[in-house]
Coordinates of C-alpha atoms and ligand atoms in Angstrom, one line a residue:
M4 CA 1.9 -1.2 8.9
N5 CA 4.4 1.5 9.5
S6 CA 5.2 4.6 7.5
F7 CA 9.0 5.1 7.3
K8 CA 10.2 6.7 4.1
D9 CA 13.4 4.6 3.9
Q10 CA 12.0 1.2 4.8
Y11 CA 11.2 -1.5 2.3
P12 CA 9.2 -3.0 0.9
Q13 CA 7.4 0.2 0.5
L14 CA 4.1 1.1 -1.1
E15 CA 3.9 4.8 -1.9
I16 CA 0.4 6.1 -2.5
D17 CA 0.0 9.4 -4.3
L18 CA -3.1 10.9 -2.7
D19 CA -3.3 13.8 -5.1
K20 CA -3.5 11.4 -8.1
L21 CA -6.2 9.4 -6.4
K22 CA -8.2 12.5 -5.6
E23 CA -7.8 13.7 -9.2
N24 CA -9.0 10.3 -10.5
L25 CA -12.1 10.5 -8.4
A26 CA -12.8 14.2 -9.2
A27 CA -12.3 13.5 -12.9
L28 CA -14.7 10.6 -12.9
I29 CA -17.3 12.5 -10.9
E30 CA -17.1 15.4 -13.3
R31 CA -17.5 13.1 -16.3
C32 CA -20.5 11.3 -14.8
H33 CA -22.2 14.6 -13.7
D34 CA -24.0 15.3 -17.0
S35 CA -25.4 11.8 -17.0
L36 CA -26.7 12.4 -13.5
V37 CA -24.7 9.4 -12.2
E38 CA -23.3 9.8 -8.7
I39 CA -20.1 8.0 -7.8
V40 CA -19.8 6.1 -4.5
P41 CA -16.1 5.6 -4.0
V42 CA -15.3 2.1 -2.8
V43 CA -12.2 2.0 -0.5
K44 CA -11.9 -1.8 0.1
G45 CA -9.1 -2.1 -2.5
G46 CA -6.9 0.0 -0.3
N47 CA -8.0 -1.7 2.9
S48 CA -10.0 1.5 3.8
L49 CA -6.8 3.4 4.7
P50 CA -8.1 6.6 6.3
E51 CA -5.7 8.7 4.3
I52 CA -7.3 7.6 1.1
A53 CA -10.8 8.0 2.5
R54 CA -10.0 11.5 3.6
V55 CA -9.0 12.7 0.1
F56 CA -12.1 11.0 -1.3
E57 CA -14.2 12.8 1.3
K58 CA -12.9 16.1 0.0
C59 CA -14.4 15.4 -3.4
G60 CA -17.8 15.8 -1.8
V61 CA -19.4 12.4 -2.3
K62 CA -22.7 11.5 -0.7
Y63 CA -21.6 8.0 0.3
M64 CA -18.4 6.1 0.7
A65 CA -18.4 2.3 0.6
T66 CA -16.4 -0.7 1.7
S67 CA -17.0 -4.5 2.0
R68 CA -16.1 -5.2 5.6
V69 CA -17.5 -4.2 8.9
D70 CA -14.1 -3.8 10.7
Q71 CA -13.2 -1.3 7.9
L72 CA -16.4 0.7 8.5
R73 CA -15.4 1.0 12.0
T74 CA -11.8 2.1 11.1
L75 CA -13.3 4.8 8.9
K76 CA -15.6 6.1 11.6
D77 CA -12.8 6.0 14.2
A78 CA -10.6 8.0 11.8
G79 CA -13.3 10.7 11.7
I80 CA -14.7 10.1 8.3
R81 CA -18.1 11.9 8.3
T82 CA -19.4 10.9 4.9
P83 CA -22.2 8.4 5.3
L84 CA -20.8 4.9 4.8
M85 CA -22.3 2.1 2.8
L86 CA -21.6 -1.6 3.4
I87 CA -21.4 -3.3 0.0
R88 CA -21.0 -6.9 1.1
I89 CA -24.3 -8.4 2.1
P90 CA -24.0 -8.7 5.9
M91 CA -24.0 -11.8 8.2
L92 CA -26.8 -12.0 10.7
S93 CA -24.1 -12.2 13.3
E94 CA -22.7 -8.8 12.5
L95 CA -25.8 -6.6 12.2
E96 CA -25.2 -4.7 15.4
S97 CA -22.0 -3.4 14.0
V98 CA -23.5 -2.8 10.5
V99 CA -26.1 -0.5 12.0
A100 CA -23.6 1.1 14.4
Y101 CA -20.9 1.9 11.7
S102 CA -22.8 2.3 8.4
E103 CA -25.7 4.4 7.2
A104 CA -26.6 2.1 4.3
S105 CA -26.1 -1.5 3.2
L106 CA -26.8 -3.8 0.2
Q107 CA -29.4 -6.5 1.1
S108 CA -30.7 -9.6 -0.6
D109 CA -32.4 -11.7 2.0
I110 CA -35.6 -11.1 3.8
T111 CA -34.4 -12.8 7.0
V112 CA -31.5 -10.4 7.3
I113 CA -33.7 -7.5 6.3
R114 CA -36.1 -8.2 9.2
A115 CA -33.2 -8.7 11.6
I116 CA -31.5 -5.5 10.6
D117 CA -34.8 -3.6 11.0
E118 CA -35.1 -4.9 14.6
E119 CA -31.4 -3.9 15.2
A120 CA -31.9 -0.4 13.8
K121 CA -35.0 0.1 16.0
R122 CA -33.1 -1.1 19.0
Q123 CA -30.3 1.5 18.2
G124 CA -32.9 4.2 17.5
K125 CA -31.7 4.6 13.9
I126 CA -33.1 4.4 10.4
H127 CA -30.8 2.3 8.3
N128 CA -30.9 2.7 4.5
V129 CA -31.2 -0.3 2.3
I130 CA -30.4 -1.0 -1.3
L131 CA -32.1 -4.2 -2.5
M132 CA -29.9 -6.2 -4.9
I133 CA -31.1 -8.1 -7.9
D134 CA -29.0 -10.8 -9.6
L135 CA -29.1 -10.2 -13.3
G136 CA -27.0 -13.2 -14.2
D137 CA -23.6 -12.8 -12.5
L138 CA -24.7 -15.3 -9.9
R139 CA -23.2 -13.6 -6.8
E140 CA -25.6 -11.7 -4.5
G141 CA -29.1 -10.6 -5.2
F142 CA -32.7 -11.7 -5.5
W143 CA -33.2 -14.0 -8.4
D144 CA -36.9 -13.5 -8.6
A145 CA -37.9 -9.9 -9.3
E146 CA -41.3 -10.4 -7.7
E147 CA -39.7 -11.5 -4.5
L148 CA -37.6 -8.4 -4.5
V149 CA -40.7 -6.2 -5.1
R150 CA -42.4 -8.0 -2.1
A151 CA -39.4 -7.2 0.1
A152 CA -39.5 -3.6 -1.1
V153 CA -43.1 -3.3 -0.1
E154 CA -42.5 -4.9 3.2
I155 CA -39.6 -2.4 4.0
E156 CA -41.7 0.5 2.9
K157 CA -44.8 -0.4 4.8
E158 CA -43.7 -2.4 7.8
R159 CA -40.0 -2.0 8.6
K160 CA -39.9 1.2 10.5
G161 CA -36.2 0.9 11.2
L162 CA -35.4 0.9 7.5
H163 CA -35.6 3.2 4.6
L164 CA -35.6 1.8 1.1
L165 CA -32.9 3.8 -0.6
G166 CA -32.9 2.0 -4.0
V167 CA -32.2 -1.1 -6.0
G168 CA -28.9 -2.2 -7.3
V169 CA -27.0 -4.9 -9.2
N170 CA -23.6 -6.3 -9.2
L171 CA -22.0 -7.7 -12.4
S172 CA -18.6 -9.0 -13.6
C173 CA -17.6 -10.4 -10.3
Y174 CA -18.3 -14.1 -10.1
G175 CA -19.9 -14.7 -13.4
S176 CA -17.8 -12.2 -15.5
V177 CA -21.1 -10.9 -16.9
K178 CA -20.6 -7.6 -18.8
P179 CA -22.8 -4.6 -18.0
S180 CA -24.9 -4.0 -21.1
K181 CA -27.9 -1.9 -22.3
R182 CA -29.9 -5.0 -21.9
N183 CA -29.1 -5.8 -18.2
M184 CA -29.1 -2.1 -17.3
Q185 CA -32.5 -1.7 -18.9
G186 CA -33.6 -4.7 -16.8
L187 CA -32.4 -2.9 -13.7
A188 CA -34.2 0.3 -14.7
S189 CA -37.5 -1.5 -15.4
L190 CA -37.2 -3.3 -12.0
S191 CA -36.8 0.1 -10.3
A192 CA -40.0 1.2 -12.1
D193 CA -41.8 -1.9 -10.8
V194 CA -40.7 -1.2 -7.3
E195 CA -41.7 2.5 -7.6
Q196 CA -45.1 1.5 -8.8
A197 CA -45.5 -1.0 -5.9
I198 CA -44.5 1.5 -3.2
G199 CA -46.0 4.6 -4.8
R200 CA -42.9 6.8 -4.8
K201 CA -39.7 7.4 -6.6
L202 CA -36.5 5.6 -5.4
E203 CA -33.5 7.8 -4.7
Y204 CA -31.0 5.5 -6.3
V205 CA -30.7 2.9 -9.0
S206 CA -27.2 1.5 -8.4
G207 CA -25.8 0.1 -11.7
G208 CA -22.8 -1.8 -10.6
A209 CA -19.1 -1.2 -10.2
S210 CA -16.1 -0.1 -12.3
T211 CA -17.0 -2.3 -15.2
S212 CA -20.2 -0.1 -15.6
V213 CA -18.1 3.1 -15.9
P214 CA -17.5 2.7 -19.7
M215 CA -21.2 2.8 -20.3
V216 CA -21.6 6.1 -18.6
L217 CA -18.5 7.5 -20.4
D218 CA -19.8 6.5 -23.8
G219 CA -23.3 7.6 -23.1
T220 CA -25.0 4.2 -23.3
M221 CA -26.1 3.9 -19.7
P222 CA -29.9 4.0 -19.4
Y223 CA -31.1 7.3 -18.0
R224 CA -32.6 5.9 -14.8
V225 CA -29.3 4.4 -13.5
N226 CA -28.0 7.2 -11.2
M227 CA -25.3 5.6 -9.0
L228 CA -22.2 3.5 -9.5
R229 CA -20.1 2.0 -6.7
V230 CA -16.5 2.4 -8.0
G231 CA -13.3 1.1 -6.5
E232 CA -10.8 -0.2 -9.1
F233 CA -11.3 2.5 -11.7
V234 CA -10.6 5.3 -9.2
L235 CA -7.5 3.5 -7.6
T236 CA -6.0 2.3 -10.9
G237 CA -7.4 4.9 -13.3
Q238 CA -8.7 2.2 -15.6
I239 CA -10.8 -0.9 -16.0
Y240 CA -10.6 -3.9 -18.4
G241 CA -11.3 -2.5 -21.9
C242 CA -11.3 1.1 -20.8
C243 CA -8.1 3.1 -20.3
P244 CA -9.1 6.8 -20.6
D245 CA -6.6 9.6 -20.9
F246 CA -8.0 11.7 -18.1
T247 CA -6.9 9.5 -15.2
H248 CA -3.6 8.6 -13.5
K249 CA -2.6 5.0 -13.7
D250 CA 0.4 5.2 -11.4
A251 CA -1.0 6.4 -8.1
F252 CA 0.7 3.4 -6.4
T253 CA 4.4 2.7 -6.5
L254 CA 5.8 -0.4 -5.0
R255 CA 9.5 -0.3 -4.0
A256 CA 11.6 -3.3 -3.1
E257 CA 15.2 -3.8 -2.1
V258 CA 17.6 -6.0 -4.0
V259 CA 19.2 -8.5 -1.6
E260 CA 21.1 -10.7 -4.1
C261 CA 22.3 -10.1 -7.6
R262 CA 24.4 -12.6 -9.5
E263 CA 24.6 -14.8 -12.5
K264 CA 23.0 -18.2 -12.3
P265 CA 21.6 -20.8 -14.8
S266 CA 18.0 -20.2 -15.9
L267 CA 17.2 -23.9 -15.6
P268 CA 17.0 -25.4 -12.0
V269 CA 19.6 -28.0 -11.4
G270 CA 18.5 -31.5 -10.2
E271 CA 15.4 -33.6 -10.3
L272 CA 12.3 -31.4 -10.3
T273 CA 9.3 -31.7 -7.9
V274 CA 6.9 -29.0 -7.0
D275 CA 7.4 -25.3 -6.0
A276 CA 6.7 -23.7 -2.6
F277 CA 3.0 -23.6 -3.4
G278 CA 2.8 -27.3 -4.5
R279 CA 2.7 -26.4 -8.2
V280 CA 4.6 -28.2 -11.0
R281 CA 6.4 -25.4 -12.9
E282 CA 8.1 -25.2 -16.2
Y283 CA 11.4 -23.4 -16.8
V284 CA 12.9 -22.2 -20.0
D285 CA 16.6 -22.7 -20.5
R286 CA 18.0 -19.3 -21.5
G287 CA 21.5 -20.1 -20.4
I288 CA 23.4 -18.2 -17.7
R289 CA 21.6 -15.0 -16.8
R290 CA 22.0 -12.2 -14.3
R291 CA 19.3 -12.5 -11.7
A292 CA 18.2 -10.4 -8.7
I293 CA 16.2 -11.2 -5.6
V294 CA 14.0 -8.6 -3.8
D295 CA 12.7 -9.2 -0.3
I296 CA 9.0 -9.2 -1.0
G297 CA 6.8 -12.1 -1.9
R298 CA 3.4 -13.6 -2.5
V299 CA 2.4 -13.1 1.1
D300 CA 2.7 -9.3 0.4
Y301 CA 1.2 -8.9 -3.1
G302 CA -0.6 -12.1 -4.0
D303 CA 0.4 -13.1 -7.5
C304 CA 3.7 -12.1 -9.0
E305 CA 2.1 -11.5 -12.4
D306 CA 0.3 -8.5 -10.8
I307 CA 3.4 -6.5 -10.2
K308 CA 5.2 -4.9 -13.2
P309 CA 8.8 -3.6 -12.9
R310 CA 9.2 0.0 -14.1
R311 CA 12.9 -0.3 -14.9
K312 CA 13.7 -1.4 -18.5
G313 CA 15.1 -4.9 -18.7
V314 CA 13.7 -6.2 -15.4
E315 CA 11.5 -9.2 -15.7
V316 CA 9.6 -11.0 -13.0
L317 CA 10.5 -14.7 -13.1
G318 CA 8.5 -16.0 -10.2
A319 CA 8.1 -15.7 -6.4
S320 CA 7.8 -17.7 -3.2
S321 CA 6.1 -16.4 0.0
D322 CA 8.9 -13.9 0.9
H323 CA 11.1 -13.6 -2.2
T324 CA 10.6 -12.3 -5.8
L325 CA 13.0 -13.6 -8.4
L326 CA 13.9 -11.2 -11.2
D327 CA 15.8 -11.6 -14.5
V328 CA 17.9 -8.4 -14.8
H329 CA 20.3 -9.6 -17.5
D330 CA 19.2 -6.9 -19.9
V331 CA 19.2 -4.0 -17.5
E332 CA 21.4 -1.2 -18.7
G333 CA 23.8 0.2 -16.2
E334 CA 24.6 -1.1 -12.8
L335 CA 22.3 -3.0 -10.5
K336 CA 23.6 -4.2 -7.1
V337 CA 22.6 -5.3 -3.7
G338 CA 20.9 -2.5 -1.7
D339 CA 19.4 -0.9 -4.9
I340 CA 15.7 -0.1 -4.9
L341 CA 13.5 -1.3 -7.8
E342 CA 10.1 0.2 -8.5
F343 CA 7.0 -1.7 -9.6
D344 CA 3.5 -0.8 -10.9
V345 CA 0.8 -2.7 -9.1
N346 CA -2.6 -3.7 -10.2
Y347 CA -5.9 -3.6 -8.3
A348 CA -5.6 -7.2 -7.0
S349 CA -2.1 -6.7 -5.5
T350 CA -3.0 -3.3 -4.0
V351 CA -5.4 -5.0 -1.6
Y352 CA -2.7 -7.4 -0.4
L353 CA 0.0 -4.7 -0.2
T354 CA -2.1 -2.3 1.9
G355 CA -3.0 -5.2 4.2
S356 CA 0.5 -6.7 4.6
R357 CA 2.1 -5.8 8.0
S358 CA 5.5 -6.1 6.4
V359 CA 4.8 -3.4 3.8
H360 CA 5.6 0.2 4.8
V361 CA 2.9 2.4 3.4
T362 CA 3.9 6.0 2.7
F363 CA 1.8 8.8 1.3
K364 CA 2.7 11.5 -1.2
S365 CA 0.7 14.8 -1.5
K366 CA 1.3 18.4 -2.3
E367 CA -1.5 19.4 0.0
A368 CA -0.5 19.2 3.7
Ligands
LIG417 C1 -16.2 -4.4 -4.7 C2 -17.5 -4.0 -5.1 C3 -17.7 -2.8 -5.8 C4 -16.6 -2.0 -6.4 O1 -16.0 -2.8 -7.4 P1 -14.8 -2.2 -8.4 O2 -14.7 -3.2 -9.5 O3 -13.6 -2.1 -7.5 O4 -15.3 -0.9 -8.8 C5 -19.0 -2.4 -6.1 N1 -20.1 -3.2 -5.6 C6 -19.9 -4.3 -4.9 C7 -21.1 -5.0 -4.4 C8 -18.6 -4.8 -4.6 O5 -18.5 -5.9 -3.9

């Protein structure tokens, strides 16, 4: 990943807009006493992004991968880091070394990370995860979670039980609701009863839980959200508020071919570059353009949206994106640069692609 302003494909990240998105969300959650833990995995934990989030004064910053925790530490990020993917037994040494807190759902791992924390002379913070139906990580049996909580509190001297949490709308697409958030709140009460003290945090999910805080339906006890997508893209499915920027990321790609061709492939059809049978609509002869960026760089071509009027994404192979530009007003020629909006899914690919030149925009030096 390089950063040369005139090299393409290019992903420009507006750091001021990202900072304003996080600051605006923090402010709107403040009255509900909900703290925001910004999640930086969607931008591959680029230190430039982490640094502007740090300036917003958050208590924790989170990512899903241990190598990214290390990148953030090496870049001088001082905000305590939270690992939000439940860790492998084989990586606990790095988890303890590079993060201050982690999400946990298995007693074997909890006992091992306790040993590792003691070995490193640290106290590692733990949030116990409950599965409330999304069927990804988390204890299924609430009593088992309470037993783990008591064990951490009483016996695991290398650990501090920071709170309980839930993850929703990831695998199972389960929507955060008053019902499942009440379930989380009452679980936290059970844990507090069992350990005889209040928990610092009840962590009520990710971006999909933001709307409940904004509309005032989040139960009072939930006081932390771990938020990535909403901060990076300024929105989340079903919630597009007017106080955020939706265009912090701009993808720029260079036109390498632009000419008229038929819209229907010529010859007997088989499968495309990814082994899929495709269907093509015959729209006659159309003006088309190719830009040198492809699925290896952004994932799915439906996730990038041309900004220029009249440009339509037709499809893509690994390294090329095919555009219909027949209805573009004015000239479009080889060497021109086209801009695209990108969604959350493509952002993670683009920031991770070695062929994409990431540049940053900010009024602050
Ligand atoms: C990725 C992730 C988040 C953040 O999700 P967004 O939808 O990007 O807000 C929060 N918690 C966990 C456990 C995650 O894996």
